[in-house]
GROMACS .gro file of C-alpha atoms in nm:
model
  388
    1UNK     CA    1  20.645  -4.231   1.788
    2UNK     CA    2  20.679  -4.001   2.083
    3UNK     CA    3  20.433  -3.763   1.916
    4UNK     CA    4  20.174  -4.042   1.885
    5UNK     CA    5  20.218  -4.144   2.250
    6UNK     CA    6  20.173  -3.785   2.357
    7UNK     CA    7  19.854  -3.752   2.157
    8UNK     CA    8  19.706  -4.070   2.306
    9UNK     CA    9  19.796  -3.954   2.656
   10UNK     CA   10  19.625  -3.624   2.596
   11UNK     CA   11  19.306  -3.793   2.470
   12UNK     CA   12  19.304  -4.029   2.772
   13UNK     CA   13  19.348  -3.738   3.007
   14UNK     CA   14  19.062  -3.553   2.840
   15UNK     CA   15  18.831  -3.855   2.875
   16UNK     CA   16  18.920  -3.888   3.243
   17UNK     CA   17  18.853  -3.523   3.306
   18UNK     CA   18  18.529  -3.542   3.112
   19UNK     CA   19  18.412  -3.841   3.313
   20UNK     CA   20  18.494  -3.665   3.637
   21UNK     CA   21  18.310  -3.349   3.545
   22UNK     CA   22  17.985  -3.518   3.414
   23UNK     CA   23  17.834  -3.604   3.754
   24UNK     CA   24  17.900  -3.254   3.875
   25UNK     CA   25  17.714  -3.111   3.576
   26UNK     CA   26  17.408  -3.337   3.640
   27UNK     CA   27  17.414  -3.248   4.005
   28UNK     CA   28  17.396  -2.880   3.913
   29UNK     CA   29  17.067  -2.930   3.712
   30UNK     CA   30  16.732  -2.910   3.909
   31UNK     CA   31  16.416  -3.106   3.823
   32UNK     CA   32  16.110  -2.884   3.728
   33UNK     CA   33  15.844  -2.853   4.003
   34UNK     CA   34  15.517  -3.050   3.965
   35UNK     CA   35  15.243  -2.879   3.762
   36UNK     CA   36  14.998  -2.675   3.969
   37UNK     CA   37  14.633  -2.759   3.894
   38UNK     CA   38  14.295  -2.685   4.052
   39UNK     CA   39  14.182  -2.960   4.288
   40UNK     CA   40  13.836  -2.980   4.447
   41UNK     CA   41  13.702  -3.201   4.718
   42UNK     CA   42  13.395  -3.400   4.621
   43UNK     CA   43  13.075  -3.227   4.737
   44UNK     CA   44  12.817  -3.451   4.900
   45UNK     CA   45  12.463  -3.318   4.859
   46UNK     CA   46  12.103  -3.445   4.829
   47UNK     CA   47  11.997  -3.460   4.464
   48UNK     CA   48  11.681  -3.564   4.286
   49UNK     CA   49  11.627  -3.677   3.930
   50UNK     CA   50  11.347  -3.508   3.738
   51UNK     CA   51  11.194  -3.493   3.394
   52UNK     CA   52  11.131  -3.175   3.198
   53UNK     CA   53  10.834  -3.104   2.971
   54UNK     CA   54  10.751  -2.801   2.756
   55UNK     CA   55  10.412  -2.634   2.752
   56UNK     CA   56  10.212  -2.314   2.712
   57UNK     CA   57  10.043  -2.167   3.017
   58UNK     CA   58   9.664  -2.142   3.029
   59UNK     CA   59   9.424  -1.946   3.247
   60UNK     CA   60   9.182  -2.161   3.451
   61UNK     CA   61   8.897  -1.940   3.327
   62UNK     CA   62   8.874  -1.757   2.996
   63UNK     CA   63   8.560  -1.583   2.876
   64UNK     CA   64   8.484  -1.448   2.530
   65UNK     CA   65   8.244  -1.170   2.623
   66UNK     CA   66   7.932  -1.148   2.403
   67UNK     CA   67   7.604  -0.959   2.459
   68UNK     CA   68   7.287  -1.149   2.548
   69UNK     CA   69   7.067  -0.898   2.364
   70UNK     CA   70   7.108  -0.702   2.044
   71UNK     CA   71   7.143  -0.325   2.049
   72UNK     CA   72   7.369  -0.026   2.008
   73UNK     CA   73   7.667   0.022   2.243
   74UNK     CA   74   7.605   0.338   2.442
   75UNK     CA   75   7.900   0.331   2.683
   76UNK     CA   76   8.217   0.136   2.763
   77UNK     CA   77   8.276   0.151   3.140
   78UNK     CA   78   8.621  -0.005   3.185
   79UNK     CA   79   8.983   0.068   3.105
   80UNK     CA   80   9.138  -0.174   2.861
   81UNK     CA   81   9.388  -0.414   3.017
   82UNK     CA   82   9.281  -0.346   3.377
   83UNK     CA   83   9.174  -0.597   3.637
   84UNK     CA   84   8.798  -0.624   3.671
   85UNK     CA   85   8.574  -0.789   3.929
   86UNK     CA   86   8.291  -1.033   3.878
   87UNK     CA   87   7.960  -0.845   3.833
   88UNK     CA   88   8.128  -0.521   3.723
   89UNK     CA   89   7.945  -0.344   3.439
   90UNK     CA   90   8.163  -0.331   3.128
   91UNK     CA   91   7.934  -0.223   2.843
   92UNK     CA   92   7.598  -0.044   2.836
   93UNK     CA   93   7.363  -0.085   2.543
   94UNK     CA   94   7.092   0.170   2.462
   95UNK     CA   95   6.822   0.068   2.715
   96UNK     CA   96   6.527   0.261   2.563
   97UNK     CA   97   6.391  -0.013   2.336
   98UNK     CA   98   6.392  -0.254   2.629
   99UNK     CA   99   6.228   0.000   2.860
  100UNK     CA  100   5.949   0.054   2.608
  101UNK     CA  101   5.889  -0.319   2.586
  102UNK     CA  102   5.870  -0.344   2.966
  103UNK     CA  103   5.619  -0.057   2.986
  104UNK     CA  104   5.404  -0.210   2.711
  105UNK     CA  105   5.388  -0.545   2.879
  106UNK     CA  106   5.317  -0.385   3.215
  107UNK     CA  107   5.007  -0.223   3.062
  108UNK     CA  108   4.903  -0.550   2.902
  109UNK     CA  109   4.942  -0.724   3.234
  110UNK     CA  110   4.715  -0.473   3.403
  111UNK     CA  111   4.452  -0.535   3.132
  112UNK     CA  112   4.492  -0.910   3.169
  113UNK     CA  113   4.451  -0.886   3.547
  114UNK     CA  114   4.123  -0.693   3.498
  115UNK     CA  115   3.996  -0.949   3.249
  116UNK     CA  116   4.089  -1.230   3.486
  117UNK     CA  117   3.904  -1.067   3.776
  118UNK     CA  118   3.592  -1.030   3.562
  119UNK     CA  119   3.615  -1.390   3.444
  120UNK     CA  120   3.648  -1.512   3.803
  121UNK     CA  121   3.343  -1.309   3.909
  122UNK     CA  122   3.131  -1.441   3.622
  123UNK     CA  123   3.241  -1.797   3.691
  124UNK     CA  124   3.140  -1.769   4.059
  125UNK     CA  125   2.800  -1.620   3.966
  126UNK     CA  126   2.743  -1.891   3.707
  127UNK     CA  127   2.809  -2.155   3.972
  128UNK     CA  128   2.547  -1.998   4.200
  129UNK     CA  129   2.291  -1.967   3.920
  130UNK     CA  130   2.337  -2.332   3.823
  131UNK     CA  131   2.273  -2.428   4.187
  132UNK     CA  132   1.951  -2.222   4.178
  133UNK     CA  133   1.866  -2.373   3.839
  134UNK     CA  134   1.860  -2.023   3.693
  135UNK     CA  135   2.135  -2.097   3.435
  136UNK     CA  136   2.205  -2.392   3.216
  137UNK     CA  137   2.502  -2.612   3.285
  138UNK     CA  138   2.634  -2.548   2.933
  139UNK     CA  139   2.647  -2.172   2.983
  140UNK     CA  140   2.820  -2.215   3.322
  141UNK     CA  141   3.086  -2.435   3.161
  142UNK     CA  142   3.150  -2.166   2.898
  143UNK     CA  143   3.213  -1.911   3.174
  144UNK     CA  144   3.453  -2.153   3.347
  145UNK     CA  145   3.643  -2.196   3.018
  146UNK     CA  146   3.659  -1.818   2.981
  147UNK     CA  147   3.815  -1.801   3.328
  148UNK     CA  148   4.082  -2.055   3.238
  149UNK     CA  149   4.157  -1.867   2.915
  150UNK     CA  150   4.191  -1.536   3.103
  151UNK     CA  151   4.426  -1.700   3.353
  152UNK     CA  152   4.644  -1.845   3.077
  153UNK     CA  153   4.653  -1.510   2.895
  154UNK     CA  154   4.757  -1.333   3.212
  155UNK     CA  155   5.034  -1.589   3.279
  156UNK     CA  156   5.166  -1.554   2.922
  157UNK     CA  157   5.188  -1.175   2.951
  158UNK     CA  158   5.360  -1.209   3.291
  159UNK     CA  159   5.621  -1.443   3.134
  160UNK     CA  160   5.681  -1.198   2.848
  161UNK     CA  161   5.723  -0.918   3.102
  162UNK     CA  162   5.978  -1.124   3.293
  163UNK     CA  163   6.177  -1.179   2.973
  164UNK     CA  164   6.156  -0.808   2.885
  165UNK     CA  165   6.292  -0.718   3.227
  166UNK     CA  166   6.577  -0.965   3.177
  167UNK     CA  167   6.654  -0.808   2.838
  168UNK     CA  168   6.661  -0.466   3.003
  169UNK     CA  169   6.900  -0.604   3.266
  170UNK     CA  170   7.116  -0.767   2.997
  171UNK     CA  171   7.151  -0.431   2.820
  172UNK     CA  172   7.423  -0.377   3.081
  173UNK     CA  173   7.695  -0.631   3.004
  174UNK     CA  174   7.860  -0.745   3.328
  175UNK     CA  175   8.179  -0.942   3.391
  176UNK     CA  176   8.096  -1.311   3.454
  177UNK     CA  177   8.438  -1.371   3.622
  178UNK     CA  178   8.711  -1.169   3.790
  179UNK     CA  179   9.033  -1.124   3.596
  180UNK     CA  180   9.211  -0.908   3.341
  181UNK     CA  181   9.017  -0.775   3.043
  182UNK     CA  182   9.155  -0.733   2.693
  183UNK     CA  183   9.115  -0.437   2.462
  184UNK     CA  184   8.760  -0.353   2.355
  185UNK     CA  185   8.690  -0.519   2.021
  186UNK     CA  186   8.364  -0.323   1.982
  187UNK     CA  187   8.341   0.039   2.094
  188UNK     CA  188   8.071   0.300   2.151
  189UNK     CA  189   7.819   0.352   1.872
  190UNK     CA  190   7.844   0.005   1.717
  191UNK     CA  191   7.547  -0.228   1.685
  192UNK     CA  192   7.595  -0.571   1.837
  193UNK     CA  193   7.402  -0.894   1.789
  194UNK     CA  194   7.297  -1.119   2.072
  195UNK     CA  195   7.531  -1.416   2.114
  196UNK     CA  196   7.736  -1.329   1.804
  197UNK     CA  197   7.940  -1.010   1.846
  198UNK     CA  198   8.260  -1.043   2.053
  199UNK     CA  199   8.304  -0.744   2.284
  200UNK     CA  200   8.627  -0.841   2.465
  201UNK     CA  201   8.796  -1.134   2.639
  202UNK     CA  202   8.859  -1.189   3.010
  203UNK     CA  203   9.114  -1.425   3.166
  204UNK     CA  204   9.138  -1.512   3.533
  205UNK     CA  205   9.463  -1.406   3.699
  206UNK     CA  206   9.476  -1.569   4.044
  207UNK     CA  207   9.612  -1.905   3.934
  208UNK     CA  208   9.747  -2.046   3.610
  209UNK     CA  209   9.756  -2.395   3.460
  210UNK     CA  210  10.033  -2.579   3.278
  211UNK     CA  211   9.917  -2.885   3.084
  212UNK     CA  212  10.185  -3.128   2.967
  213UNK     CA  213  10.200  -3.483   2.832
  214UNK     CA  214  10.412  -3.759   2.987
  215UNK     CA  215  10.497  -4.053   2.765
  216UNK     CA  216  10.359  -4.388   2.876
  217UNK     CA  217  10.696  -4.551   2.949
  218UNK     CA  218  10.821  -4.266   3.167
  219UNK     CA  219  10.495  -4.255   3.359
  220UNK     CA  220  10.496  -4.632   3.418
  221UNK     CA  221  10.863  -4.636   3.524
  222UNK     CA  222  10.878  -4.324   3.739
  223UNK     CA  223  10.528  -4.208   3.838
  224UNK     CA  224  10.301  -4.513   3.837
  225UNK     CA  225  10.209  -4.465   4.204
  226UNK     CA  226  10.142  -4.092   4.178
  227UNK     CA  227   9.790  -3.957   4.232
  228UNK     CA  228   9.661  -3.602   4.189
  229UNK     CA  229   9.574  -3.591   4.560
  230UNK     CA  230   9.944  -3.635   4.644
  231UNK     CA  231  10.007  -3.271   4.542
  232UNK     CA  232  10.336  -3.367   4.377
  233UNK     CA  233  10.577  -3.075   4.361
  234UNK     CA  234  10.685  -2.930   4.026
  235UNK     CA  235  10.899  -2.638   3.913
  236UNK     CA  236  10.830  -2.399   3.626
  237UNK     CA  237  11.112  -2.236   3.431
  238UNK     CA  238  11.030  -1.937   3.212
  239UNK     CA  239  11.176  -1.879   2.868
  240UNK     CA  240  11.402  -1.601   2.999
  241UNK     CA  241  11.544  -1.821   3.275
  242UNK     CA  242  11.556  -1.661   3.615
  243UNK     CA  243  11.422  -1.807   3.936
  244UNK     CA  244  11.204  -2.113   3.904
  245UNK     CA  245  10.839  -2.100   4.011
  246UNK     CA  246  10.699  -2.367   4.249
  247UNK     CA  247  10.368  -2.542   4.188
  248UNK     CA  248  10.185  -2.870   4.238
  249UNK     CA  249  10.019  -3.132   4.019
  250UNK     CA  250   9.643  -3.106   4.072
  251UNK     CA  251   9.509  -3.318   3.783
  252UNK     CA  252   9.608  -3.642   3.611
  253UNK     CA  253   9.399  -3.766   3.320
  254UNK     CA  254   9.203  -4.089   3.361
  255UNK     CA  255   9.341  -4.261   3.051
  256UNK     CA  256   9.644  -4.270   2.823
  257UNK     CA  257   9.586  -4.125   2.479
  258UNK     CA  258   9.612  -4.424   2.242
  259UNK     CA  259   9.702  -4.197   1.948
  260UNK     CA  260  10.002  -4.034   2.113
  261UNK     CA  261  10.090  -4.282   2.389
  262UNK     CA  262  10.095  -4.002   2.646
  263UNK     CA  263   9.912  -3.916   2.967
  264UNK     CA  264   9.780  -3.566   3.025
  265UNK     CA  265   9.894  -3.396   3.347
  266UNK     CA  266   9.820  -3.049   3.483
  267UNK     CA  267  10.012  -2.836   3.731
  268UNK     CA  268   9.881  -2.523   3.901
  269UNK     CA  269  10.084  -2.214   3.996
  270UNK     CA  270  10.026  -1.881   4.171
  271UNK     CA  271   9.994  -1.643   3.877
  272UNK     CA  272   9.978  -1.314   4.068
  273UNK     CA  273  10.276  -1.374   4.293
  274UNK     CA  274  10.505  -1.471   4.005
  275UNK     CA  275  10.361  -1.258   3.723
  276UNK     CA  276  10.269  -1.552   3.499
  277UNK     CA  277  10.069  -1.481   3.183
  278UNK     CA  278   9.846  -1.717   2.984
  279UNK     CA  279  10.002  -1.829   2.657
  280UNK     CA  280  10.360  -1.799   2.786
  281UNK     CA  281  10.610  -2.074   2.701
  282UNK     CA  282  10.738  -2.268   3.002
  283UNK     CA  283  10.935  -2.576   3.101
  284UNK     CA  284  10.789  -2.793   3.374
  285UNK     CA  285  11.020  -3.009   3.586
  286UNK     CA  286  10.860  -3.305   3.761
  287UNK     CA  287  11.061  -3.493   4.024
  288UNK     CA  288  11.059  -3.871   3.985
  289UNK     CA  289  11.195  -3.985   4.323
  290UNK     CA  290  11.287  -3.874   4.672
  291UNK     CA  291  11.617  -3.691   4.715
  292UNK     CA  292  11.929  -3.907   4.773
  293UNK     CA  293  12.274  -3.789   4.882
  294UNK     CA  294  12.537  -3.833   4.608
  295UNK     CA  295  12.888  -3.701   4.531
  296UNK     CA  296  12.898  -3.401   4.297
  297UNK     CA  297  13.188  -3.294   4.077
  298UNK     CA  298  13.225  -3.032   3.804
  299UNK     CA  299  13.112  -3.159   3.465
  300UNK     CA  300  13.450  -3.063   3.316
  301UNK     CA  301  13.628  -3.289   3.568
  302UNK     CA  302  13.491  -3.596   3.388
  303UNK     CA  303  13.696  -3.757   3.109
  304UNK     CA  304  13.600  -4.012   2.845
  305UNK     CA  305  13.803  -4.326   2.778
  306UNK     CA  306  13.640  -4.520   2.495
  307UNK     CA  307  13.310  -4.625   2.656
  308UNK     CA  308  13.415  -4.542   3.009
  309UNK     CA  309  13.384  -4.225   3.212
  310UNK     CA  310  13.654  -4.142   3.463
  311UNK     CA  311  13.796  -3.873   3.688
  312UNK     CA  312  14.149  -3.810   3.809
  313UNK     CA  313  14.171  -3.831   4.186
  314UNK     CA  314  14.454  -3.696   4.399
  315UNK     CA  315  14.611  -3.936   4.648
  316UNK     CA  316  14.802  -3.863   4.968
  317UNK     CA  317  15.127  -3.813   4.771
  318UNK     CA  318  14.965  -3.554   4.542
  319UNK     CA  319  14.977  -3.797   4.252
  320UNK     CA  320  14.689  -3.830   4.005
  321UNK     CA  321  14.504  -4.161   3.993
  322UNK     CA  322  14.265  -4.298   3.730
  323UNK     CA  323  13.914  -4.365   3.875
  324UNK     CA  324  13.619  -4.510   3.683
  325UNK     CA  325  13.281  -4.353   3.771
  326UNK     CA  326  12.914  -4.411   3.691
  327UNK     CA  327  12.738  -4.086   3.603
  328UNK     CA  328  12.407  -3.964   3.741
  329UNK     CA  329  12.198  -3.658   3.649
  330UNK     CA  330  12.352  -3.327   3.546
  331UNK     CA  331  12.272  -3.018   3.754
  332UNK     CA  332  12.391  -2.703   3.585
  333UNK     CA  333  12.773  -2.717   3.575
  334UNK     CA  334  12.786  -3.020   3.806
  335UNK     CA  335  12.731  -3.392   3.767
  336UNK     CA  336  12.611  -3.642   4.026
  337UNK     CA  337  12.820  -3.959   4.056
  338UNK     CA  338  12.630  -4.282   4.124
  339UNK     CA  339  12.942  -4.488   4.199
  340UNK     CA  340  13.321  -4.452   4.199
  341UNK     CA  341  13.363  -4.162   4.440
  342UNK     CA  342  13.313  -4.118   4.812
  343UNK     CA  343  13.304  -3.832   5.059
  344UNK     CA  344  13.653  -3.687   5.111
  345UNK     CA  345  13.785  -3.777   4.763
  346UNK     CA  346  13.967  -3.503   4.574
  347UNK     CA  347  13.954  -3.468   4.197
  348UNK     CA  348  14.126  -3.264   3.928
  349UNK     CA  349  13.864  -2.992   3.887
  350UNK     CA  350  13.940  -2.921   3.521
  351UNK     CA  351  13.967  -3.283   3.412
  352UNK     CA  352  14.240  -3.462   3.213
  353UNK     CA  353  14.300  -3.182   2.959
  354UNK     CA  354  14.663  -3.111   3.065
  355UNK     CA  355  14.738  -3.397   3.301
  356UNK     CA  356  14.718  -3.774   3.319
  357UNK     CA  357  14.729  -4.067   3.562
  358UNK     CA  358  15.055  -4.107   3.757
  359UNK     CA  359  15.160  -3.743   3.731
  360UNK     CA  360  15.271  -3.566   4.048
  361UNK     CA  361  15.101  -3.229   4.091
  362UNK     CA  362  15.091  -2.929   4.317
  363UNK     CA  363  14.724  -2.895   4.424
  364UNK     CA  364  14.552  -2.559   4.422
  365UNK     CA  365  14.243  -2.628   4.634
  366UNK     CA  366  13.919  -2.473   4.510
  367UNK     CA  367  13.570  -2.488   4.665
  368UNK     CA  368  13.267  -2.608   4.470
  369UNK     CA  369  12.987  -2.350   4.499
  370UNK     CA  370  12.641  -2.506   4.464
  371UNK     CA  371  12.442  -2.207   4.592
  372UNK     CA  372  12.295  -2.120   4.251
  373UNK     CA  373  12.241  -2.480   4.140
  374UNK     CA  374  11.902  -2.646   4.187
  375UNK     CA  375  11.960  -3.002   4.302
  376UNK     CA  376  11.611  -3.095   4.422
  377UNK     CA  377  11.256  -2.984   4.352
  378UNK     CA  378  11.144  -2.746   4.628
  379UNK     CA  379  10.969  -2.899   4.926
  380UNK     CA  380  10.591  -2.917   4.959
  381UNK     CA  381  10.566  -2.659   5.238
  382UNK     CA  382  10.682  -2.382   5.004
  383UNK     CA  383  10.431  -2.465   4.735
  384UNK     CA  384  10.094  -2.342   4.631
  385UNK     CA  385   9.829  -2.569   4.779
  386UNK     CA  386   9.605  -2.723   4.516
  387UNK     CA  387   9.313  -2.668   4.749
  388UNK     CA  388   9.361  -2.292   4.715
   0.00000   0.00000   0.00000
């Protein structure tokens, strides 16, 4: 009995000691510090929505060079791929056949002039003789007809001579426009036919066109009040990326294509300054409205909750809060927010991947860098004027 009482006393003492030591053990444990995450302040900036269209660039002028006369190529007077000027001689055909024709017709013209002078003299004499009643009226009329025939013959030879001189001039093939010439398709020694044989091609290189089609709904919703005289600003993006190229809309078609439901639009760019080549693939961005200031956050800061989009904001106690937002356009790695955020708000820069609403955090402030992000189409004063 004494042994049992001793055992119970020992157990009771152990429980008392255990109860006394438990609070001390809990007091010795420390809570883990709040998770450190990147936090960024909302960036307020002017942004503009735009629409992007794909196209192939075209030269305003393109000439398939063909000879106006037939003959044998005697000389090629240009370097393939170089820039040439309007009126510059590019090919020379053998001029001798044309020179012979000119000389022949010159001689015929001299003969025709002599015949015409004689016919005029005889017609004047016949008129005098008829007045003196020394020649019949019938014979005088014959001499007048001979004069008219001589005049017509002389005029015909003069016209043939003019054509022969043109053919001699056309034996030197000149550039009808300024631009860059292709390789020579026909070289020295080959015979070419007038209006048939292709010698080379020339494309203008001062400006370049980009034609693109805007669907009817987009045009009606966003650009209904736009006219070609407004010189609306556009941006061109090349296939290899890099800096965008500014330009302006200089032509809008006069009707919507009923087969495709699209409206043809053309933009013009400075080809020389930006090294643009005809046939190159390009993306054309056309702004649909004036710039408006909106909050910007990193795209990765936005979370999805069923059909809703949200961000996690940081309050004054460094606690994350759930905030519904309405999304605007995307600009590179950033997204414009139409509603839900205001200037001065702070958001979890990397989104809700590791954190959630109600969590305390230790903020690591980061700065949003928008220097390399295009938010608006460039202003008109930096563009190529359509009038140029």
